[in-house]
Tab-separated table of C-alpha atoms and ligand atoms in Angstrom:
chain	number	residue	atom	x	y	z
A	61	UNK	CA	89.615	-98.498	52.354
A	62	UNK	CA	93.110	-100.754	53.469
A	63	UNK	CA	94.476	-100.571	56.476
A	64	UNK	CA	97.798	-101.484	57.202
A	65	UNK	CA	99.839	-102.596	60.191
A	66	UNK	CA	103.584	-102.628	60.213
A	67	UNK	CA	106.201	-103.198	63.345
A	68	UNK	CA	109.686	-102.406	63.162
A	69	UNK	CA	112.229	-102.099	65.432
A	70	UNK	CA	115.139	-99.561	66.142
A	71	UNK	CA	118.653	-100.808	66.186
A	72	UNK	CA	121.670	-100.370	67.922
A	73	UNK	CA	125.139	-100.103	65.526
A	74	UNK	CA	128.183	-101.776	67.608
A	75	UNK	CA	129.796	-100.014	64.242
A	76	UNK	CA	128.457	-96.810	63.570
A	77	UNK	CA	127.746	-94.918	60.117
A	78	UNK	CA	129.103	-91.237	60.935
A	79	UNK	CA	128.796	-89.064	57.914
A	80	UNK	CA	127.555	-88.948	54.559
A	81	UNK	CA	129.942	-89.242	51.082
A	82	UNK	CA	126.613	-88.245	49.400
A	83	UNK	CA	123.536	-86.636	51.682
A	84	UNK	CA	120.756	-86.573	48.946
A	85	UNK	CA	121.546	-90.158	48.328
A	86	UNK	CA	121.917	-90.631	52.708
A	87	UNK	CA	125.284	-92.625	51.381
A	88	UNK	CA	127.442	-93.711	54.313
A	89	UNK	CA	131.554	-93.451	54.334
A	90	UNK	CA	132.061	-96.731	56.514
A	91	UNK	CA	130.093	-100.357	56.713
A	92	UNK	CA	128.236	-100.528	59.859
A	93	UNK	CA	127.320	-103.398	62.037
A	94	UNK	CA	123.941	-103.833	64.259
A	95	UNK	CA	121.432	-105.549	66.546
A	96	UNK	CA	117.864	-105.370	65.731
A	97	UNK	CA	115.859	-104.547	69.048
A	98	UNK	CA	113.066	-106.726	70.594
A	99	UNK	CA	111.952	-103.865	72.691
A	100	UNK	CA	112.221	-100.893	71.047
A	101	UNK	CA	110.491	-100.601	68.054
A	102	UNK	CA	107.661	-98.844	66.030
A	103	UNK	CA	104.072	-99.631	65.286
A	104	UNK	CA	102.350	-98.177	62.206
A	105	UNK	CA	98.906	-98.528	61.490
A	106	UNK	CA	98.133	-97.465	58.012
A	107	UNK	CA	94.509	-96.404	56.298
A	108	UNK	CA	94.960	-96.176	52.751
A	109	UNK	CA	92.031	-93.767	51.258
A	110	UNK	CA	91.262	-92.916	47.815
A	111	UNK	CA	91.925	-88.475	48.272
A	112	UNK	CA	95.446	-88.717	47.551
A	113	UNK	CA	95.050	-84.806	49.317
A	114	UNK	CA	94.308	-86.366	52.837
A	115	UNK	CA	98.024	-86.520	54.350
A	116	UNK	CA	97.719	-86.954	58.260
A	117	UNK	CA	99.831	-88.564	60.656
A	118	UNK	CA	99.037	-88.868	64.841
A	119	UNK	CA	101.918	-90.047	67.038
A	120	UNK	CA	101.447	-91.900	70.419
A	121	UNK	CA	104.677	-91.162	72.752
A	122	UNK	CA	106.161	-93.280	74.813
A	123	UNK	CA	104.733	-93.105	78.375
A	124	UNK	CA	101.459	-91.366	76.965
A	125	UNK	CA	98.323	-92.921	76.527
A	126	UNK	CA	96.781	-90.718	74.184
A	127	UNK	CA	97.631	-90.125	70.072
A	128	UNK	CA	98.611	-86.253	69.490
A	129	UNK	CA	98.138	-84.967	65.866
A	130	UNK	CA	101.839	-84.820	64.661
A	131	UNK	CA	103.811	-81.775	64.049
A	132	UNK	CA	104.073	-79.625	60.177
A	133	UNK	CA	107.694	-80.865	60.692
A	134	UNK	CA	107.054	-83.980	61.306
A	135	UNK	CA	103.940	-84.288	58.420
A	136	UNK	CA	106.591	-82.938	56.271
A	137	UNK	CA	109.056	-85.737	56.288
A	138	UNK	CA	106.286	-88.392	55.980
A	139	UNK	CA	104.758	-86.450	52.982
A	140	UNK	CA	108.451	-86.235	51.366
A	141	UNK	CA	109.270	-89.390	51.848
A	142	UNK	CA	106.154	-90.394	50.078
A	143	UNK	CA	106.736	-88.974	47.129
A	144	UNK	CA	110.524	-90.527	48.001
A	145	UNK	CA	108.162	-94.243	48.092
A	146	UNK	CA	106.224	-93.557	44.759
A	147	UNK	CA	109.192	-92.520	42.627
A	148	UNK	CA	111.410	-95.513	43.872
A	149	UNK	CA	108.671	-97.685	42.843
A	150	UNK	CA	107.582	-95.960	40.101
A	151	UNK	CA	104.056	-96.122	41.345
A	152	UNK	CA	101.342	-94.587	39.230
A	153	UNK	CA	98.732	-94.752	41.644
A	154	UNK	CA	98.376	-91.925	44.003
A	155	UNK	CA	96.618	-92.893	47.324
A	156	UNK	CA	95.966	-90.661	50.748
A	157	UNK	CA	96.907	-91.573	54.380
A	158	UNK	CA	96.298	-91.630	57.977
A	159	UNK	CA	98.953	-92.812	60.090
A	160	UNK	CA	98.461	-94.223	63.795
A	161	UNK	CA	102.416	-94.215	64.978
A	162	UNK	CA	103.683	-95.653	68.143
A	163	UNK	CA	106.554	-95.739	69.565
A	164	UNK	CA	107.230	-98.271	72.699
A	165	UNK	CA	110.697	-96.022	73.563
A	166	UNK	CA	111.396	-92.226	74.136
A	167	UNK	CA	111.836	-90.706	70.776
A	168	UNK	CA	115.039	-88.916	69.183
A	169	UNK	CA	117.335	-89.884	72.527
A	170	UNK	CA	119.763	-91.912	70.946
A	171	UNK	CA	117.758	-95.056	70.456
A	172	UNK	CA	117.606	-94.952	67.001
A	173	UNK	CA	113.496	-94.021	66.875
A	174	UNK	CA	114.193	-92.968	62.886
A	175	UNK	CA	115.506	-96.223	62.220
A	176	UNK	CA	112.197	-97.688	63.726
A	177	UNK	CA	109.962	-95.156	62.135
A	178	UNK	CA	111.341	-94.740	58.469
A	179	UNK	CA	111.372	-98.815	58.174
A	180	UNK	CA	108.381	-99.298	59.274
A	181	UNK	CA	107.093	-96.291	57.016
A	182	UNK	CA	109.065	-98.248	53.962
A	183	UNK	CA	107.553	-101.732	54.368
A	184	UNK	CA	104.208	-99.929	54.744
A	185	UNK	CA	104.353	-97.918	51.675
A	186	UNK	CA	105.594	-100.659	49.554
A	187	UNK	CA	102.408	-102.916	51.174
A	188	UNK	CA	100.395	-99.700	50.203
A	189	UNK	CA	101.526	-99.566	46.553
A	190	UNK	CA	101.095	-103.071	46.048
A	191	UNK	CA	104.942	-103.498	44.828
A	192	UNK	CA	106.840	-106.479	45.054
A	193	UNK	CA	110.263	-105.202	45.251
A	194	UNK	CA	113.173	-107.418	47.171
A	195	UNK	CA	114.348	-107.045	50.638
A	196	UNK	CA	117.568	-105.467	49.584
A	197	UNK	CA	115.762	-102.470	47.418
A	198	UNK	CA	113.335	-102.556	51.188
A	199	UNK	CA	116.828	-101.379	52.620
A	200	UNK	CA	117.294	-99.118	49.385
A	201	UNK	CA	113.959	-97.594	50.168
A	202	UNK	CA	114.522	-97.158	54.495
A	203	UNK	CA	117.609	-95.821	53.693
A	204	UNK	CA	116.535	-92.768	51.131
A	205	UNK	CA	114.059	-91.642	54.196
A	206	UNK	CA	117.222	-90.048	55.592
A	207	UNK	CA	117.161	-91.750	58.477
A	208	UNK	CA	120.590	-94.188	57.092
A	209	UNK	CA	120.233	-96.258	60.190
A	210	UNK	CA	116.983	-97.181	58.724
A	211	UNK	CA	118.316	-99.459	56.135
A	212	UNK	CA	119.488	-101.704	59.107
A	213	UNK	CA	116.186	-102.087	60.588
A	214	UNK	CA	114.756	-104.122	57.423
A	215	UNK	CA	116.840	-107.672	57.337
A	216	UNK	CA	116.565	-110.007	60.680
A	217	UNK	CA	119.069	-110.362	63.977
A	218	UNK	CA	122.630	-108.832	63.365
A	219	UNK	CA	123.283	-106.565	60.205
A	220	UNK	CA	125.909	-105.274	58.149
A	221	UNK	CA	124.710	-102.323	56.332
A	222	UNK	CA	127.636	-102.213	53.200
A	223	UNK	CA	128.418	-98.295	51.971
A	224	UNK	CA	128.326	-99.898	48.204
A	225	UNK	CA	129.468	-97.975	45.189
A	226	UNK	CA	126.025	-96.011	44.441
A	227	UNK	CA	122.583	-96.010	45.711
A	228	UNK	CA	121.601	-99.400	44.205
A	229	UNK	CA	124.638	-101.255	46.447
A	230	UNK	CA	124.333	-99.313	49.891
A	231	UNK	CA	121.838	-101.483	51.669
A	232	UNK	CA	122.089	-103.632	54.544
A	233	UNK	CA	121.743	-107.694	55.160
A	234	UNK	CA	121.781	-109.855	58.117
A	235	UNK	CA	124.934	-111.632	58.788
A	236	UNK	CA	123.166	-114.074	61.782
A	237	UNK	CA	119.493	-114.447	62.750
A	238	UNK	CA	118.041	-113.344	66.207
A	239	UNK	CA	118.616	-116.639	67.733
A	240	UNK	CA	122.270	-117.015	66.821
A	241	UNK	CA	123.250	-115.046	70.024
A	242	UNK	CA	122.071	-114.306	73.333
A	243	UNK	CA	123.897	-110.553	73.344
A	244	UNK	CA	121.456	-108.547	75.209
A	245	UNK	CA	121.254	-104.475	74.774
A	246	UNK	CA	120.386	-103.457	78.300
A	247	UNK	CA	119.165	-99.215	77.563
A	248	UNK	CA	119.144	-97.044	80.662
A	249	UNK	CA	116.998	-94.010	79.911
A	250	UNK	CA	118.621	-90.834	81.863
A	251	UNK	CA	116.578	-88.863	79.865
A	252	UNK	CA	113.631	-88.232	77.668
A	253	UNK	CA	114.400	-85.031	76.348
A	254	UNK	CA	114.993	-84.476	72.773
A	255	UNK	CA	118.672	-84.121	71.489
A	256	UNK	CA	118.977	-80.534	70.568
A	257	UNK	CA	121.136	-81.505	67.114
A	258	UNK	CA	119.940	-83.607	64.830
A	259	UNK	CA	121.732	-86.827	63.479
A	260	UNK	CA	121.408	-85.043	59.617
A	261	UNK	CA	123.337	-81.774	61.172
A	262	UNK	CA	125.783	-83.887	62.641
A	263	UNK	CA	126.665	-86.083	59.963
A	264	UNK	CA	127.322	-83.147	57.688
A	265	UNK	CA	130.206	-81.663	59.987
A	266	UNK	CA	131.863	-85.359	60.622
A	267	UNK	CA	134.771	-84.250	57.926
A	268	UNK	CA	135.321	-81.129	59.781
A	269	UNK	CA	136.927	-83.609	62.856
A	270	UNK	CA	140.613	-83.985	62.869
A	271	UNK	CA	140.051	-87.400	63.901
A	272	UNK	CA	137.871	-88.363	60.983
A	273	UNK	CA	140.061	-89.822	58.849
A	274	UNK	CA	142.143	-91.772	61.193
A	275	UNK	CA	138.632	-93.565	62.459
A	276	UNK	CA	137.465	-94.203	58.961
A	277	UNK	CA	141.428	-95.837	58.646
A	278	UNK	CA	140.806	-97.666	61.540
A	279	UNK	CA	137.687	-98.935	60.886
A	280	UNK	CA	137.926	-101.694	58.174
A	281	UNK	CA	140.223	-103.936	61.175
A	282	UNK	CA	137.673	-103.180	63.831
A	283	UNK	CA	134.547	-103.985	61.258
A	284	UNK	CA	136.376	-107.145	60.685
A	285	UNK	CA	137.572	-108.683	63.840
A	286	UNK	CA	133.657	-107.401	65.458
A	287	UNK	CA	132.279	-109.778	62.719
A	288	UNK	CA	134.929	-112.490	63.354
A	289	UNK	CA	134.084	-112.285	67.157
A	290	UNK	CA	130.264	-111.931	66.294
A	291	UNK	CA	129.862	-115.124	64.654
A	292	UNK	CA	132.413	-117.037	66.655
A	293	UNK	CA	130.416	-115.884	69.570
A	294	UNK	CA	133.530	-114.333	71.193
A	295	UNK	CA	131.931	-112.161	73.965
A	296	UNK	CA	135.031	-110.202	75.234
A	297	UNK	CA	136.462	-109.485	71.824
A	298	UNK	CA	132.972	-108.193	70.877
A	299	UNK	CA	132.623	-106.219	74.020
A	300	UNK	CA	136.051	-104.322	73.952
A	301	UNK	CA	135.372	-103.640	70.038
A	302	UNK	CA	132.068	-102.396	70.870
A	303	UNK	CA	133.029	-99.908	73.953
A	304	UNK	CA	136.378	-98.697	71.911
A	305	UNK	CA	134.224	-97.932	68.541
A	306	UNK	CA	131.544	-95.804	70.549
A	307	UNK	CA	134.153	-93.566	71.952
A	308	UNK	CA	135.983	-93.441	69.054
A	309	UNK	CA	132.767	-92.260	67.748
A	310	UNK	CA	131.956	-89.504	70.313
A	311	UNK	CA	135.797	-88.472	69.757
A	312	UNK	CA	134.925	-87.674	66.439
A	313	UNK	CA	131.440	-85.699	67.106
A	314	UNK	CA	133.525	-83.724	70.247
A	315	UNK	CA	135.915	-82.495	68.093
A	316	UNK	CA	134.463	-81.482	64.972
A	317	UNK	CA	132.758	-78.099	64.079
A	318	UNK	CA	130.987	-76.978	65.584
A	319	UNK	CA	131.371	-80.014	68.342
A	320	UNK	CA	128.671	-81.979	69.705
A	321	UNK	CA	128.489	-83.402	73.027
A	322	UNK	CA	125.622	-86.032	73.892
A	323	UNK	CA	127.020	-87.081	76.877
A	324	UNK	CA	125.665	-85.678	79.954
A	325	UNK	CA	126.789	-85.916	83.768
A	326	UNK	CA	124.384	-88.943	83.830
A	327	UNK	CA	125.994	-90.708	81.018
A	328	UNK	CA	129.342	-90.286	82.151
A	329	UNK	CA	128.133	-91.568	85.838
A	330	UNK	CA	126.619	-94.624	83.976
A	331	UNK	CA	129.824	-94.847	81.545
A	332	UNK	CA	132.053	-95.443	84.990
A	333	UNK	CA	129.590	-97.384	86.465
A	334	UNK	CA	129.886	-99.811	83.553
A	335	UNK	CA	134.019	-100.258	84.219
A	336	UNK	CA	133.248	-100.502	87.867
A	337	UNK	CA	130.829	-103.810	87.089
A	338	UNK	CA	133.692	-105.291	84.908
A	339	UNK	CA	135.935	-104.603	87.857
A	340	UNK	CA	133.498	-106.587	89.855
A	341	UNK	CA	133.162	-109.555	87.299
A	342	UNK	CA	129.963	-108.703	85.826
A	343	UNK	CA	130.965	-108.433	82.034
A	344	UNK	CA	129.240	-106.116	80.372
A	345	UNK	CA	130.335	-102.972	77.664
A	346	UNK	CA	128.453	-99.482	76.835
A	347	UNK	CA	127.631	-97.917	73.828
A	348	UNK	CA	126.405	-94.685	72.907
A	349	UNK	CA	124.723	-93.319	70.151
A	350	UNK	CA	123.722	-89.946	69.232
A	351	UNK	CA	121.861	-88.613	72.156
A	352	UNK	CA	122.798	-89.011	75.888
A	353	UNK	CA	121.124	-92.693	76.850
A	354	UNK	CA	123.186	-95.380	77.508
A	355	UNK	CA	123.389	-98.717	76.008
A	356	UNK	CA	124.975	-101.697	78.459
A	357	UNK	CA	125.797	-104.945	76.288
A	358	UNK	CA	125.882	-108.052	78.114
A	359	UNK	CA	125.273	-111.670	77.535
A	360	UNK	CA	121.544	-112.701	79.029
A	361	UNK	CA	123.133	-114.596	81.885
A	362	UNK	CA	124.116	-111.018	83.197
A	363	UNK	CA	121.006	-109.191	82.685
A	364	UNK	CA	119.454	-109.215	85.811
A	365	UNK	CA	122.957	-108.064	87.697
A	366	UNK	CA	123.236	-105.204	85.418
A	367	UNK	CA	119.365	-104.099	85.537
A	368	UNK	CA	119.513	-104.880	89.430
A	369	UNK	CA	123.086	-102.667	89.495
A	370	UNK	CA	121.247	-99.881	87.369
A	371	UNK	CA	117.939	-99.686	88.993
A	372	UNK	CA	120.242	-98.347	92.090
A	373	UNK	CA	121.568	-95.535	90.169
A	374	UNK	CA	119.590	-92.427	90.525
A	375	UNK	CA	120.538	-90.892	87.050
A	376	UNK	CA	118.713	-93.716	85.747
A	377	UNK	CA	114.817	-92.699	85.062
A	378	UNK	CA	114.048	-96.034	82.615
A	379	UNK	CA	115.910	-99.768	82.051
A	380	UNK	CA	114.021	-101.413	78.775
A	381	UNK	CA	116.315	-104.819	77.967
A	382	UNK	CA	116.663	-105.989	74.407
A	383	UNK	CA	117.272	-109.045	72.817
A	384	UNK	CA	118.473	-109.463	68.851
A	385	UNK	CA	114.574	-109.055	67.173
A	386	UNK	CA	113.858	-109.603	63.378
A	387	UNK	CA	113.527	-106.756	61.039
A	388	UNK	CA	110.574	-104.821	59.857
A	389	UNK	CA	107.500	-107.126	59.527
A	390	UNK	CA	103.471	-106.583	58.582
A	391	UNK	CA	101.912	-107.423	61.840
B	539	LIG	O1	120.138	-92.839	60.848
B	539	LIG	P1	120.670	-91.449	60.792
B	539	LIG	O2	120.944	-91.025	59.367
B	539	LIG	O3	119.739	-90.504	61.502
B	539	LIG	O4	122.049	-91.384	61.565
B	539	LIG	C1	122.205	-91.848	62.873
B	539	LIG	C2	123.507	-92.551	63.020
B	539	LIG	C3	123.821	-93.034	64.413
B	539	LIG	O5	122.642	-93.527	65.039
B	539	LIG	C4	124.359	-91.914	65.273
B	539	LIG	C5	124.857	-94.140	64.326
B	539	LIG	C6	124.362	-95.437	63.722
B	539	LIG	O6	125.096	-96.030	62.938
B	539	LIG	O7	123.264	-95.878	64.077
């Protein structure tokens, strides 16, 4: 019997990947541009055993002490993406699992806990059967989970996750390490319910939104200039980017069909109180992903003024502070 032990973390996209040119291939329409997370991430602990019919999977929440045997729904994704794993590598061996997931974050609330998951589940399978396969096929792999974002959680610091012209090409790199920049990705938690549509639903209506196409026109200037600013360490730049691309983003989810709103009364409440910081020369931009959580971006010299102004606001349950973290890694 192996056992083993992968981390990876979730990300948050400052560009985001909203909806799929191909879904069985998870193939994005836009680049995308992200921070790997120091604090939010995944821990998989895998036994390998010999009955390739022993398929189980226990998942440790966040805030719980105790594993809980994971849901047929939840099995079922693992199991798929598997058999995803073995074909990719073109693995003959068949092998059977237990899986010890943790998560050190509220799942499926907007912070990315797929991306976490699914590379961590990549790196582990590949480690399981015993391939050597390059970090960019890694991304390959993370992305066919489904979970796209995935892909971004493989290579170091800041990514760039390229849509490529087939399945081969769309993977992501990093375009700076962790330590390049001290852009911090401050999370308040308003809540740690589950987000009634999933990502996969929503990406599938994108097209439907009248404002699809011009965001997808826009995008190739904003993806530019956010790189320019990223490596030239331009905070403001950055910052405006990052806060006009993430409601650009929710523009599109609002008014496609059927729409989706993640924003709750909390978010918008945190949302204002962002603009109301600026106004008070604490510098500092949100972005949102799919779910209702909010994600403040500042530079580290502001961290403890924004997690001081936050703890204050009563919408605000949890405050979990990221710096840029390296990609998936065997612990
Ligand atoms: O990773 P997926 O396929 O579940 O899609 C999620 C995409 C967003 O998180 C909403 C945006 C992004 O680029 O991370």
């Amino acid at each position: 019997m192996r056992t083993i032990h992968v981390k990876s973390p979730s990300n948050i996209a400052f560009v985001k990947y909203w909806g799929q040119r191909d879904a069985d291939f998870v193939l994005p329409f836009n680049d995308s541009v992200s921070m790997n997370l120091s604090h939010c991430y995944t821990d998989v602990v895998m036994e390998i055993l010999e009955d390739p019919a022993i398929q189980e999977m226990q998942i440790k929440e966040f805030g719980s002490s105790e594993y809980r045997p994971s849901t047929p729904i939840e099995l079922e994704k693992v199991t798929r993406f598997y058999d995803t794993a073995k074909a990719f590598l073109n693995a003959e061996l068949s092998f059977g699992f237990r899986i010890q997931s943790a998560n050190s974050f509220p799942q499926k609330a907007g912070i990315a806990s797929s991306a976490s998951f699914f590379s961590a589940m990549a790196l582990a399978f590949v480690k399981a059967f015993q391939t050597a396969i390059t970090q960019e096929q890694l991304s390959v792999l993370a992305r066919l989970s489904g979970s796209g974002s995935a892909c971004r959680s493989i290579p170091d610091g800041f990514v760039w996750w390229n849509t490529g012209l087939d399945s081969n090409s769309s993977f992501a790199v990093s375009i700076a390490p962790p330590t390049h920049w001290d852009v911090c990705d401050v999370v308040l938690v308003v809540s740690k319910g589950e987000k009634k549509v999933s990502s996969i639903e929503g990406h599938a209506q994108a097209t439907t939104s009248p404002l699809f196409t011009q965001r997808q026109q826009m995008l190739p200037t904003v993806l530019a200039d956010m790189k320019d600013a990223l490596l030239k360490k331009d905070f403001t730049r950055f910052g405006v980017r990052v806060e006009q691309e993430a409601i650009n983003f929710h523009a599109v989810m609002m008014t496609q069909t059927p729409p989706l709103f993640y924003w709750s009364g909390s978010t918008m409440t945190c949302l204002r109180e962002v603009v109301h910081l600026r106004e008070q020369g604490v510098e500092c931009y949100s972005t949102i992903d799919a779910g209702e959580n909010i994600h403040v971006i500042c530079l580290s010299a502001q961290v403890e003024q924004v997690r001081a102004h936050f703890a204050q606001v009563p919408e605000v349950q949890t405050i979990i502070t990221n710096s840029a973290a390296v990609g998936a890694r065997e612990v």
